[in-house]
JSON list of C-alpha atoms and ligand atoms in Angstrom, two decimals:
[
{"chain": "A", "resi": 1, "resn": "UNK", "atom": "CA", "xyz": [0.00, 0.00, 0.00]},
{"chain": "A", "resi": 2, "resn": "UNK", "atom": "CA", "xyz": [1.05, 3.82, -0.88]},
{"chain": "A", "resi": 3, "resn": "UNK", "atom": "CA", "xyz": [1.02, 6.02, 2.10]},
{"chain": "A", "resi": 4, "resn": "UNK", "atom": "CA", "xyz": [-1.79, 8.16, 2.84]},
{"chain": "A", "resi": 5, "resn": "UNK", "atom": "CA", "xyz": [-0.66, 11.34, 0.54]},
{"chain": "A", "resi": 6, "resn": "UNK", "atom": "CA", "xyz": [-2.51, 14.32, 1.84]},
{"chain": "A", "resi": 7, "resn": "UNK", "atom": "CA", "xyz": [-0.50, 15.05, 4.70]},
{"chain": "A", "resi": 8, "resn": "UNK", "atom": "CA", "xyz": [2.65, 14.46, 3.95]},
{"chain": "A", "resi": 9, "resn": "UNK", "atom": "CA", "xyz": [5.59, 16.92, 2.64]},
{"chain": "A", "resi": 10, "resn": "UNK", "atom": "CA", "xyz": [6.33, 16.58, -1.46]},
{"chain": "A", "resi": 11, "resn": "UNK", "atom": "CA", "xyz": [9.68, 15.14, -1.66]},
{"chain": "A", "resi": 12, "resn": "UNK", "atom": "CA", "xyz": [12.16, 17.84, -3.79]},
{"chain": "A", "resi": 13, "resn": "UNK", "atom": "CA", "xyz": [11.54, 15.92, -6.97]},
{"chain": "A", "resi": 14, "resn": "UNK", "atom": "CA", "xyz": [8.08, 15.35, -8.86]},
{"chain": "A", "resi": 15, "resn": "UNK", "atom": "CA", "xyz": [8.60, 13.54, -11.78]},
{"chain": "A", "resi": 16, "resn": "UNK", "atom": "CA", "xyz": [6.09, 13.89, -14.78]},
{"chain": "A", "resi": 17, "resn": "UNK", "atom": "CA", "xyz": [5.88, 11.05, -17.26]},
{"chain": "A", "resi": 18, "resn": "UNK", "atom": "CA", "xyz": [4.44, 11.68, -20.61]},
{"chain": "A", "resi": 19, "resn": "UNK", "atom": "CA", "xyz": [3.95, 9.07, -23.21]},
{"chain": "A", "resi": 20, "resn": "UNK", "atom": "CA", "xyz": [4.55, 11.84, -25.85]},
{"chain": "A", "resi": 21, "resn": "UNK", "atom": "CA", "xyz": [8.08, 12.72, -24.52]},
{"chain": "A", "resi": 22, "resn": "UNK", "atom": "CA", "xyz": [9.74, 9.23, -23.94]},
{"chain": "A", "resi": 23, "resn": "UNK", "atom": "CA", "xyz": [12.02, 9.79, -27.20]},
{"chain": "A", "resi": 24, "resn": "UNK", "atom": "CA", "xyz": [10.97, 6.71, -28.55]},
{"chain": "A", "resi": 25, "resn": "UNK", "atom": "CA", "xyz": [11.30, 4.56, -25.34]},
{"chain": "A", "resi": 26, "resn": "UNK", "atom": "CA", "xyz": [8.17, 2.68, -24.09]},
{"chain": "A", "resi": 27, "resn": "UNK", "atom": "CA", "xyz": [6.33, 4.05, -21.46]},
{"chain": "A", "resi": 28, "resn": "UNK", "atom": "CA", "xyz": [7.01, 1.35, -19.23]},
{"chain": "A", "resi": 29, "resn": "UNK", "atom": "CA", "xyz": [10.43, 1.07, -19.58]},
{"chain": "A", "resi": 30, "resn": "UNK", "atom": "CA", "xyz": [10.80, 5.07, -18.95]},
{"chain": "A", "resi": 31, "resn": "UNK", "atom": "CA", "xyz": [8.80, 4.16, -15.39]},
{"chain": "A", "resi": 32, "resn": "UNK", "atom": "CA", "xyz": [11.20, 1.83, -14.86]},
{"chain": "A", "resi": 33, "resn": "UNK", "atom": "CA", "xyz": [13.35, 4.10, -14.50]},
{"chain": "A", "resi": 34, "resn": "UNK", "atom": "CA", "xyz": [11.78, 7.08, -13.09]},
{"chain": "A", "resi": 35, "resn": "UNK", "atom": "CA", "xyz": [11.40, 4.53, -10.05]},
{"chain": "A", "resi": 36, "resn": "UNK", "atom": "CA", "xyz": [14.73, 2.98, -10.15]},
{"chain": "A", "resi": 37, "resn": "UNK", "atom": "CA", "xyz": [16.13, 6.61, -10.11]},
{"chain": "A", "resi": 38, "resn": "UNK", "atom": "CA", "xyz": [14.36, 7.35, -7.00]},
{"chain": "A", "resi": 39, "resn": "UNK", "atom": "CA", "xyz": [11.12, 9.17, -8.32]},
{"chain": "A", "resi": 40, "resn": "UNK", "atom": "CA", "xyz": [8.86, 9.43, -4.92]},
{"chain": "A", "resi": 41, "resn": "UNK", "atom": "CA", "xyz": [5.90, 11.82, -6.37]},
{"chain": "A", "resi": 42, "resn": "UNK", "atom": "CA", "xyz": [5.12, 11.09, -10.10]},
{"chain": "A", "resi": 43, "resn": "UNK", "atom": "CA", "xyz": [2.14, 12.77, -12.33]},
{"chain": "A", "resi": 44, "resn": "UNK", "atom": "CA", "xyz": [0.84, 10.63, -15.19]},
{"chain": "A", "resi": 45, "resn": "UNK", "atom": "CA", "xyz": [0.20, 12.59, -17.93]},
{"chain": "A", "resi": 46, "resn": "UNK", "atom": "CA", "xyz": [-1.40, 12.11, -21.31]},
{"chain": "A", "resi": 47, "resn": "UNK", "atom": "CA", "xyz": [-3.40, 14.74, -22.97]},
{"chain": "A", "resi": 48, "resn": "UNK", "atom": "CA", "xyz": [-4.24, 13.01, -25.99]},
{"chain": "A", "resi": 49, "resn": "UNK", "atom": "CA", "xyz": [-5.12, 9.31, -25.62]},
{"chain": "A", "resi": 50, "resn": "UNK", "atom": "CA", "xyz": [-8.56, 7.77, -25.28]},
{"chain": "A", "resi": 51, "resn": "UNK", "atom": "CA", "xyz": [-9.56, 7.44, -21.68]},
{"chain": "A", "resi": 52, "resn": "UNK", "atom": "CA", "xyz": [-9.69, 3.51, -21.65]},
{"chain": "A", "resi": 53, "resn": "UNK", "atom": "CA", "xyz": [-6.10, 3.45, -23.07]},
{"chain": "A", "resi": 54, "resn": "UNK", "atom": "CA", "xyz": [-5.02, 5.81, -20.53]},
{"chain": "A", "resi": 55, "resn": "UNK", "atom": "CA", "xyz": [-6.72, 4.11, -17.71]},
{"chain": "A", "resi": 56, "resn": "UNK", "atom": "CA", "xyz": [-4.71, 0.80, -18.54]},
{"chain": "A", "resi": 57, "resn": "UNK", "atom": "CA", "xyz": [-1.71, 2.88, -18.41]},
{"chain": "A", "resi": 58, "resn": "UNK", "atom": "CA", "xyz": [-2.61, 4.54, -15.10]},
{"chain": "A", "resi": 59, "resn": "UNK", "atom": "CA", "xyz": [-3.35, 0.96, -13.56]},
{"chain": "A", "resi": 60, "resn": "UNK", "atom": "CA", "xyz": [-0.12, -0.45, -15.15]},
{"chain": "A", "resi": 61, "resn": "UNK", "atom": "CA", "xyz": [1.71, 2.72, -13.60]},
{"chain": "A", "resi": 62, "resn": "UNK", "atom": "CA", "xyz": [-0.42, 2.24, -10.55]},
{"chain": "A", "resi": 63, "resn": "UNK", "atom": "CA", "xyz": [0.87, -1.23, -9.47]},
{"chain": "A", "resi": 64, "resn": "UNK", "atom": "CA", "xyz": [4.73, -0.23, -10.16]},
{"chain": "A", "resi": 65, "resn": "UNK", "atom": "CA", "xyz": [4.35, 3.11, -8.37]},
{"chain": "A", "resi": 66, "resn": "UNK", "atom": "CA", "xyz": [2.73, 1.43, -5.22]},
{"chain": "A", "resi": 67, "resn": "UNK", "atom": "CA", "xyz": [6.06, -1.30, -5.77]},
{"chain": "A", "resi": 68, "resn": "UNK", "atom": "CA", "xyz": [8.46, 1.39, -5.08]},
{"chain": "A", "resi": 69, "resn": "UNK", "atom": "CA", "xyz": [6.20, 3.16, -2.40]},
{"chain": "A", "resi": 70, "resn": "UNK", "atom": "CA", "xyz": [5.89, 6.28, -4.90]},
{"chain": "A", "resi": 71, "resn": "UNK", "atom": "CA", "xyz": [2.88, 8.46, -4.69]},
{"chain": "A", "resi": 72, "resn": "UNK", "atom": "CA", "xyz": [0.85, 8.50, -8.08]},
{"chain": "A", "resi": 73, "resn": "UNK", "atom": "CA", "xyz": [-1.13, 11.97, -9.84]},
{"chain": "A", "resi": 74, "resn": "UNK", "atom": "CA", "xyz": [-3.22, 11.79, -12.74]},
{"chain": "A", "resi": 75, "resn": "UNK", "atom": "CA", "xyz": [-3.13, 15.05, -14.39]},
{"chain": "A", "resi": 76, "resn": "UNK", "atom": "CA", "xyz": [-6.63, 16.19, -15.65]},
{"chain": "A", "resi": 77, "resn": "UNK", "atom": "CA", "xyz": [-8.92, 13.53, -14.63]},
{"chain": "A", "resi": 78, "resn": "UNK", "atom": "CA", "xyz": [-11.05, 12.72, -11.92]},
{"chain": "A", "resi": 79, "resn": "UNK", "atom": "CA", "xyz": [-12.28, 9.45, -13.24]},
{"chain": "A", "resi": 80, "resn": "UNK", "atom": "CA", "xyz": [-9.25, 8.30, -13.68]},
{"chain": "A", "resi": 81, "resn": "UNK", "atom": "CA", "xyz": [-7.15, 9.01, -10.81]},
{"chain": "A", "resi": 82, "resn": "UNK", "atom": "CA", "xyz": [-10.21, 7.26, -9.72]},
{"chain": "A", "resi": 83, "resn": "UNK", "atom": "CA", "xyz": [-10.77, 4.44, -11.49]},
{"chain": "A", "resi": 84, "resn": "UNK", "atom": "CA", "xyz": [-6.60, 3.81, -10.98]},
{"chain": "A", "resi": 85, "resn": "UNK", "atom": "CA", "xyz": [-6.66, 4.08, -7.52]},
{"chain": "A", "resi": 86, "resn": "UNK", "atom": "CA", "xyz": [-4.31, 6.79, -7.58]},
{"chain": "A", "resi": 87, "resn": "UNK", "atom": "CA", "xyz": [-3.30, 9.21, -4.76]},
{"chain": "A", "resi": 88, "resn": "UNK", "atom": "CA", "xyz": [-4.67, 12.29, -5.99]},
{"chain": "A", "resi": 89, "resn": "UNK", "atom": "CA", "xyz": [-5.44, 14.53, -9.06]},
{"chain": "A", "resi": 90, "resn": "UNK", "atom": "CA", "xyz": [-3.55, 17.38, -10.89]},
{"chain": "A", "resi": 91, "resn": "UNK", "atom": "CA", "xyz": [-6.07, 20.07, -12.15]},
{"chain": "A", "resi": 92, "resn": "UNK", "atom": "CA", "xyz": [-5.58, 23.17, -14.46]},
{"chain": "A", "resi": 93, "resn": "UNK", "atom": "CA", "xyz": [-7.58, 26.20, -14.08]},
{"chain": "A", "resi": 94, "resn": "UNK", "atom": "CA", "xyz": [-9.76, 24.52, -16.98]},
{"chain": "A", "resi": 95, "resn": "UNK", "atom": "CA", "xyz": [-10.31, 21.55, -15.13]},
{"chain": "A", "resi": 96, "resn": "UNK", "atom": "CA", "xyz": [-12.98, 20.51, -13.11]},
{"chain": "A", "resi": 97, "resn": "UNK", "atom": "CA", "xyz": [-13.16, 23.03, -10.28]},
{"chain": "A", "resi": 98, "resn": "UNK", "atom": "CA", "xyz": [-11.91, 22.01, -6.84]},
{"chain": "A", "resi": 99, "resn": "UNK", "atom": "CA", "xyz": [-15.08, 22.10, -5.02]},
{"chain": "A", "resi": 100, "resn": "UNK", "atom": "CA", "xyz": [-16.79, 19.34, -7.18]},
{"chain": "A", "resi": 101, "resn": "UNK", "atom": "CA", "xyz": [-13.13, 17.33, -7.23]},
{"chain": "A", "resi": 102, "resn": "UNK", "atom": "CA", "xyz": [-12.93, 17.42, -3.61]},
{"chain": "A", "resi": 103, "resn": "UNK", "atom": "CA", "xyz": [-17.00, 15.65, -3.46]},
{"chain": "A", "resi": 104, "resn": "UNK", "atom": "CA", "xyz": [-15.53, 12.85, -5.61]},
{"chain": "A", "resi": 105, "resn": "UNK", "atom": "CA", "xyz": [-11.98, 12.78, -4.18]},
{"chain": "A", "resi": 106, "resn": "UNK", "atom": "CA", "xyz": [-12.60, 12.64, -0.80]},
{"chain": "A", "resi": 107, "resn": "UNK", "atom": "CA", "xyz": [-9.43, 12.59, 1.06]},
{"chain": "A", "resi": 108, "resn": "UNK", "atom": "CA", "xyz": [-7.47, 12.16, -1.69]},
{"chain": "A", "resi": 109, "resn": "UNK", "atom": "CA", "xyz": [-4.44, 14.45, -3.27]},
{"chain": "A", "resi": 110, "resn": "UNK", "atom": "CA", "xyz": [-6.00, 17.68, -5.29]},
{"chain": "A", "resi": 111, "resn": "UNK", "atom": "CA", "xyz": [-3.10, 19.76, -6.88]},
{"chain": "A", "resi": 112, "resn": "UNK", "atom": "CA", "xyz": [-4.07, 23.05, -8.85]},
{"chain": "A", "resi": 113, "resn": "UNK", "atom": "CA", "xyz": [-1.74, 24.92, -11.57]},
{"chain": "A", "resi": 114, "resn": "UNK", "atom": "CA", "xyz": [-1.27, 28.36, -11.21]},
{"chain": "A", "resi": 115, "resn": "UNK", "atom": "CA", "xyz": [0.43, 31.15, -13.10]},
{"chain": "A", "resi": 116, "resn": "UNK", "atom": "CA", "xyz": [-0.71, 33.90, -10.59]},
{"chain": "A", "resi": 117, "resn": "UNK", "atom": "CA", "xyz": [-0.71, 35.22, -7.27]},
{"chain": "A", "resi": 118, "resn": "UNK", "atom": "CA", "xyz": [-4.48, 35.37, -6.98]},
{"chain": "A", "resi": 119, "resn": "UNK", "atom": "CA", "xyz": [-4.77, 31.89, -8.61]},
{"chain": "A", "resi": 120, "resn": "UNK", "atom": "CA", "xyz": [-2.35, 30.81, -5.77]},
{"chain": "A", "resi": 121, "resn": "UNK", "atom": "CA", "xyz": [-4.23, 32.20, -3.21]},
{"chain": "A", "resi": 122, "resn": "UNK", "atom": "CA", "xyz": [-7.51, 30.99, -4.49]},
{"chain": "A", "resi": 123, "resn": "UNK", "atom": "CA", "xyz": [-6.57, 27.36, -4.60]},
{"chain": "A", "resi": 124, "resn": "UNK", "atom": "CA", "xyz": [-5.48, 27.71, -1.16]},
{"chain": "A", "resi": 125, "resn": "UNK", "atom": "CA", "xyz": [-8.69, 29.43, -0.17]},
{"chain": "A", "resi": 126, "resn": "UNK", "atom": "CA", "xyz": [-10.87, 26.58, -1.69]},
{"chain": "A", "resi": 127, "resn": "UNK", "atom": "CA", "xyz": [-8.95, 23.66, -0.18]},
{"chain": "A", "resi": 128, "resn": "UNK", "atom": "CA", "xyz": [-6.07, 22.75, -2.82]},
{"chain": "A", "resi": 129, "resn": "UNK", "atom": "CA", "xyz": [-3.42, 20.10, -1.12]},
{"chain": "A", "resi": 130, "resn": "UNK", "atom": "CA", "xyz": [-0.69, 21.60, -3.24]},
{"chain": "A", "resi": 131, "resn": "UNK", "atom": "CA", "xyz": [-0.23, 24.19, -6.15]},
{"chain": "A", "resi": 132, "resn": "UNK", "atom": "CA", "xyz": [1.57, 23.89, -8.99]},
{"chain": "A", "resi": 133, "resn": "UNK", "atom": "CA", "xyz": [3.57, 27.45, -10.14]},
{"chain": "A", "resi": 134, "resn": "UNK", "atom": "CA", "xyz": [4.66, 27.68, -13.71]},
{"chain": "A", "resi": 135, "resn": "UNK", "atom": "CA", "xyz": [6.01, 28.32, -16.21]},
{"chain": "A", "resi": 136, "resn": "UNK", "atom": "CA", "xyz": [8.99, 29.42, -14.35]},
{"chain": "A", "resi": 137, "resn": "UNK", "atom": "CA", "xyz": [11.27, 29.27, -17.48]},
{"chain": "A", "resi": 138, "resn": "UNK", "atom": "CA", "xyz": [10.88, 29.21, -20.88]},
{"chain": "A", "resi": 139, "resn": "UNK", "atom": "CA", "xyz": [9.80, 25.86, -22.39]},
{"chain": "A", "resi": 140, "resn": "UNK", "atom": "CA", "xyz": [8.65, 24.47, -25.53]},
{"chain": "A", "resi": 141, "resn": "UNK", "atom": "CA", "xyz": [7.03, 20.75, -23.58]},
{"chain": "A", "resi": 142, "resn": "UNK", "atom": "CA", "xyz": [3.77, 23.21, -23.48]},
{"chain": "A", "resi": 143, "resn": "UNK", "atom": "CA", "xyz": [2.56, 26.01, -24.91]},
{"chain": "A", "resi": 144, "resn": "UNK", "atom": "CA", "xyz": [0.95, 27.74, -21.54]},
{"chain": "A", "resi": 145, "resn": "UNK", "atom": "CA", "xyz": [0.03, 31.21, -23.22]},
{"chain": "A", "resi": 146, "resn": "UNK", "atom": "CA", "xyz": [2.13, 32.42, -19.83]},
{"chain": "A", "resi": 147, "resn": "UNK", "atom": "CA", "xyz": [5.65, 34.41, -19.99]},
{"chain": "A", "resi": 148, "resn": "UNK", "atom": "CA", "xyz": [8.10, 32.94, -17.71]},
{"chain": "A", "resi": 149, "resn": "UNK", "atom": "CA", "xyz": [6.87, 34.04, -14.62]},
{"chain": "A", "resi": 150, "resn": "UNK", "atom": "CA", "xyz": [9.96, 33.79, -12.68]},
{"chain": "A", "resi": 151, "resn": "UNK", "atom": "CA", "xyz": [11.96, 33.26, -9.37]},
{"chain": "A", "resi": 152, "resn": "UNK", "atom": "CA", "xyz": [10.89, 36.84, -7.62]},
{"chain": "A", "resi": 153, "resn": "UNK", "atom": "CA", "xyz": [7.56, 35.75, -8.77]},
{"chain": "A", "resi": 154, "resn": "UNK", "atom": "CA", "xyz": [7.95, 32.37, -6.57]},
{"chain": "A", "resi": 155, "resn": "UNK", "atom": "CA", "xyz": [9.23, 33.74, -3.60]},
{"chain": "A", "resi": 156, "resn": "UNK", "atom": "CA", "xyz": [6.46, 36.13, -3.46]},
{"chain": "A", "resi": 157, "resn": "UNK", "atom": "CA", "xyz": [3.97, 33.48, -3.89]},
{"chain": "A", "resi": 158, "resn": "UNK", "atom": "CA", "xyz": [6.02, 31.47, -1.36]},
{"chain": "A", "resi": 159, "resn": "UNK", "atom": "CA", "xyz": [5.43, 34.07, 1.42]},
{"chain": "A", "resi": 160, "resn": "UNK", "atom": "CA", "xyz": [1.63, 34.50, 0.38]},
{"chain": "A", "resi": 161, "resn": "UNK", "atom": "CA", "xyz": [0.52, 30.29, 1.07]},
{"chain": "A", "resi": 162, "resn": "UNK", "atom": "CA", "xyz": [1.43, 28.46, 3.36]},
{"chain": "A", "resi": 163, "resn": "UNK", "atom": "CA", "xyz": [0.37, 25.11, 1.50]},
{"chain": "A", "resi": 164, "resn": "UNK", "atom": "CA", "xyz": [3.10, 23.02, -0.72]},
{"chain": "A", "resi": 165, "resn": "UNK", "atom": "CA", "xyz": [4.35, 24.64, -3.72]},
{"chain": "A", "resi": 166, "resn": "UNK", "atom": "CA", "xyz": [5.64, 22.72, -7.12]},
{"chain": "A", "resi": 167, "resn": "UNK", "atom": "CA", "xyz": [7.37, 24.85, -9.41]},
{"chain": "A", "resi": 168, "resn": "UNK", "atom": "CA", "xyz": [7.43, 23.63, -13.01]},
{"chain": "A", "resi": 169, "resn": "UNK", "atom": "CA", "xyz": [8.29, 25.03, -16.62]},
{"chain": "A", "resi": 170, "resn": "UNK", "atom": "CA", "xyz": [11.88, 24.78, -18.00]},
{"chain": "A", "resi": 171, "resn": "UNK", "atom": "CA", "xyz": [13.25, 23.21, -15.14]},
{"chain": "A", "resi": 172, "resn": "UNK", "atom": "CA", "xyz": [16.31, 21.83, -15.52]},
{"chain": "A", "resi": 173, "resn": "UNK", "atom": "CA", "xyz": [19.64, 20.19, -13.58]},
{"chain": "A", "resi": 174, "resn": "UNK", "atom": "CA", "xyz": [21.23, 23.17, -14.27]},
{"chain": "A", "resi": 175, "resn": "UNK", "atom": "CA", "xyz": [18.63, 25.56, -12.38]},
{"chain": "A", "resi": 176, "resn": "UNK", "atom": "CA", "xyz": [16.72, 23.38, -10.05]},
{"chain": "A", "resi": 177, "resn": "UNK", "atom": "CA", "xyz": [18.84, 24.72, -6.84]},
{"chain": "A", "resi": 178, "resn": "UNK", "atom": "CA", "xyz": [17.21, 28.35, -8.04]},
{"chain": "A", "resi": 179, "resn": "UNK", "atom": "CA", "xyz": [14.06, 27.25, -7.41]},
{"chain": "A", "resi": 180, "resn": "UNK", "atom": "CA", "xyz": [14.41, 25.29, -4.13]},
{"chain": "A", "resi": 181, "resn": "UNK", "atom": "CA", "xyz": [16.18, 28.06, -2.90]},
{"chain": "A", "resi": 182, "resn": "UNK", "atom": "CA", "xyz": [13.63, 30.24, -3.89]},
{"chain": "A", "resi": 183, "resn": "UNK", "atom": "CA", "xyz": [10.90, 28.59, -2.11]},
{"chain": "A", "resi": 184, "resn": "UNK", "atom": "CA", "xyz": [9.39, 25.82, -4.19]},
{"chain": "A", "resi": 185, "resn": "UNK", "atom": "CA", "xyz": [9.32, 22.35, -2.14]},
{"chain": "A", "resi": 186, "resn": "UNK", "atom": "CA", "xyz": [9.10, 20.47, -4.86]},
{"chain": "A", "resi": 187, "resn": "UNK", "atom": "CA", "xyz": [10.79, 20.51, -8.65]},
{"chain": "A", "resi": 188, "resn": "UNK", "atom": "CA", "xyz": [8.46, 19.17, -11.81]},
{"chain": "A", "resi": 189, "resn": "UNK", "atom": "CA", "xyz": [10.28, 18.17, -14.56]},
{"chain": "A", "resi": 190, "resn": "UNK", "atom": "CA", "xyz": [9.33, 16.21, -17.79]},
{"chain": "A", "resi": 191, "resn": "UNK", "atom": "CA", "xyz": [11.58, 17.41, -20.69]},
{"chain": "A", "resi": 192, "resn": "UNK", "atom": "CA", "xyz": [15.09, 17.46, -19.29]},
{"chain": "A", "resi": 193, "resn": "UNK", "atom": "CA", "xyz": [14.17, 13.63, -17.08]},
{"chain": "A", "resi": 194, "resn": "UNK", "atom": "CA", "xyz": [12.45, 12.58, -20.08]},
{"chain": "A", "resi": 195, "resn": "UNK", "atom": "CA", "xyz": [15.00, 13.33, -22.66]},
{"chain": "A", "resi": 196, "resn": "UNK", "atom": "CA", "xyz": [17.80, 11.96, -20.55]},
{"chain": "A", "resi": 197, "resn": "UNK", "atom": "CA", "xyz": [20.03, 9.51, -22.16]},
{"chain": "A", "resi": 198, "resn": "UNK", "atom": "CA", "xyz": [20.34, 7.80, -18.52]},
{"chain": "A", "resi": 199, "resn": "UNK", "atom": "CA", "xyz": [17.04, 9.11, -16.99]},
{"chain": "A", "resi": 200, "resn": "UNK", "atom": "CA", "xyz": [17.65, 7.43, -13.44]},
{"chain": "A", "resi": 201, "resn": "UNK", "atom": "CA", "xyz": [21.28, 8.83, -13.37]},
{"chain": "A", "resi": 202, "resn": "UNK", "atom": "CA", "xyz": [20.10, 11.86, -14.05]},
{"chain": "A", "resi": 203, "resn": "UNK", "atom": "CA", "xyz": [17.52, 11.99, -11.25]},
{"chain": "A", "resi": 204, "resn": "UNK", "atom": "CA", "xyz": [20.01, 10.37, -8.70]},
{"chain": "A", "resi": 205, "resn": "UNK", "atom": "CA", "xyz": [22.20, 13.64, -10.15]},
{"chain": "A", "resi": 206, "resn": "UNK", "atom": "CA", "xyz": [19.33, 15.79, -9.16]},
{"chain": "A", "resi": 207, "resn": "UNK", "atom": "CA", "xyz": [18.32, 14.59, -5.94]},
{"chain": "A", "resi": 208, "resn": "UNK", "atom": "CA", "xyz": [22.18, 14.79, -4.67]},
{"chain": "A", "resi": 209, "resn": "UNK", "atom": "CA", "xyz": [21.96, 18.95, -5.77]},
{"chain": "A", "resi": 210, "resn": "UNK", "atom": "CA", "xyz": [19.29, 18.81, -3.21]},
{"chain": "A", "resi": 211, "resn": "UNK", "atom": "CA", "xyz": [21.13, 16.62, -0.28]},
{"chain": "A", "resi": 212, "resn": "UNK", "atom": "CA", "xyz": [24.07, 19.10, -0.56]},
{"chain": "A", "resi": 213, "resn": "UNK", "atom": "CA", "xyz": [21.74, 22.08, 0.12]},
{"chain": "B", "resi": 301, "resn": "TZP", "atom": "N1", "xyz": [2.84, 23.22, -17.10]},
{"chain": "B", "resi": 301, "resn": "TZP", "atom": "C1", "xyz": [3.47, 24.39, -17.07]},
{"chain": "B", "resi": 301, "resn": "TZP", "atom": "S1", "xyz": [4.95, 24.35, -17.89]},
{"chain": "B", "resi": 301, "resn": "TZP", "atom": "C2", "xyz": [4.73, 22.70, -18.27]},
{"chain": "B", "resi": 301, "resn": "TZP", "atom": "C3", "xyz": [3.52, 22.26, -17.77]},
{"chain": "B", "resi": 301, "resn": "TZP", "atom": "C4", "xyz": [2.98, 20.90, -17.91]},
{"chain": "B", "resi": 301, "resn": "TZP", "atom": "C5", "xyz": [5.72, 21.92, -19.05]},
{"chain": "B", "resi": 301, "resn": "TZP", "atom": "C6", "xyz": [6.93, 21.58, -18.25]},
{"chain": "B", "resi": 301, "resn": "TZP", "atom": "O1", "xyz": [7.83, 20.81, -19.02]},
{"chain": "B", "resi": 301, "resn": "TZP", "atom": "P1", "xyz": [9.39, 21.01, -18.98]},
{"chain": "B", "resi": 301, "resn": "TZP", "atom": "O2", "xyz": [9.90, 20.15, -20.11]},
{"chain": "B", "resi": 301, "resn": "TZP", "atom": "O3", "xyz": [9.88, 20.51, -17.65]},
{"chain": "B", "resi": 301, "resn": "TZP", "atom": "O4", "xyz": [9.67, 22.47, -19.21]},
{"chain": "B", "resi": 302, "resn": "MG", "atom": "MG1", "xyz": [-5.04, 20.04, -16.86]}
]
């Protein structure tokens, strides 16, 4: 069994694993070794497969998560963080709103994406376990319509919630210390884990940056 999620602290690292951004690797072998490099927190992410096919990948991540005592997030949907038996949900501001997630969610996980300091402070307000902040850098993994909003930008939203805060958006090995230090407690990353040649080296590489801090 996974731990209960809602209560505890993110680890530094939140993994994000996309089936469009494996460079040609198979899914499964990429969560392989998300989990072999240490991946604690991971988001399951696919924005453009039919829901049964991304079900059977949420239940196949499911079981290997729980194997490795890693806490799963669907990104987007309810039903399927659900259906997976997954520890909570990652919504976007065009998602279904928190208040009718929470009814069917229970106790469960409920992230929130924000690009703002009101959207911050509103997903705190209505019960969000965690926000995510982004884009902090520029990235091309997804067009968010946001400039890169920045590391002032975090440590101001740091100081205005007190709940968990993961920064994502053109995070990288080279910059990830920036945004610890900055205030974030956890790092997202998809393209620069993803598009590692070594993916668990490089997150054993990350998570040391953090040990030494
Ligand atoms: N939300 C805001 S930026 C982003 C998402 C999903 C993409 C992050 O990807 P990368 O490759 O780590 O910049
Ligand atoms: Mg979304």
């Amino acid at each position: 069994m996974s731990q209960p999620s809602r209560r505890l602290e993110p680890p530094p690292l939140y993994a994000i694993l996309d089936p469009e951004q494996t460079k040609g690797r198979t899914t499964e072998t990429v969560l392989r070794e998300l989990l072999e490099g240490g991946i604690k927190l991971l988001q399951l992410r696919a924005k453009v497969m039919p829901a049964g096919d991304f079900l059977q990948l949420a239940r196949v991540t499911r079981r290997l998560t729980r194997s490795y005592d890693c806490r799963l997030i669907v990104n987007d949907r309810v039903d399927i963080a659900l259906a997976c038996e997954a520890d909570g949900v990652h919504l976007g501001q065009e998602d279904l709103p928190l208040h009718a997630s929470r009814k069917l969610m229970g106790d469960k996980m409920i992230g929130v994406s924000t690009h703002a300091m009101e959207q911050a402070k509103e997903a705190e307000d209505v019960g969000a376990d965690y926000i995510g902040f982004g884009p902090m850098f520029g990235t091309t993994t997804k067009a968010t319509g946001y400039s890169a909003r920045g590391l002032e930008m975090l440590r101001r939203i740091r100081e205005a919630v007190t709940i968990p805060i993961v920064a994502i958006g053109g995070i990288t090995e080279a910059n990830v210390v920036e945004i610890w230090q900055a205030g974030a407690d956890s790092a997202a990353i998809i393209s620069d884990i993803l598009g590692a040649d070594d993916i668990a080296d490089k997150i054993k590489r990350i998570l040391a940056l953090q040990q030494a801090l």
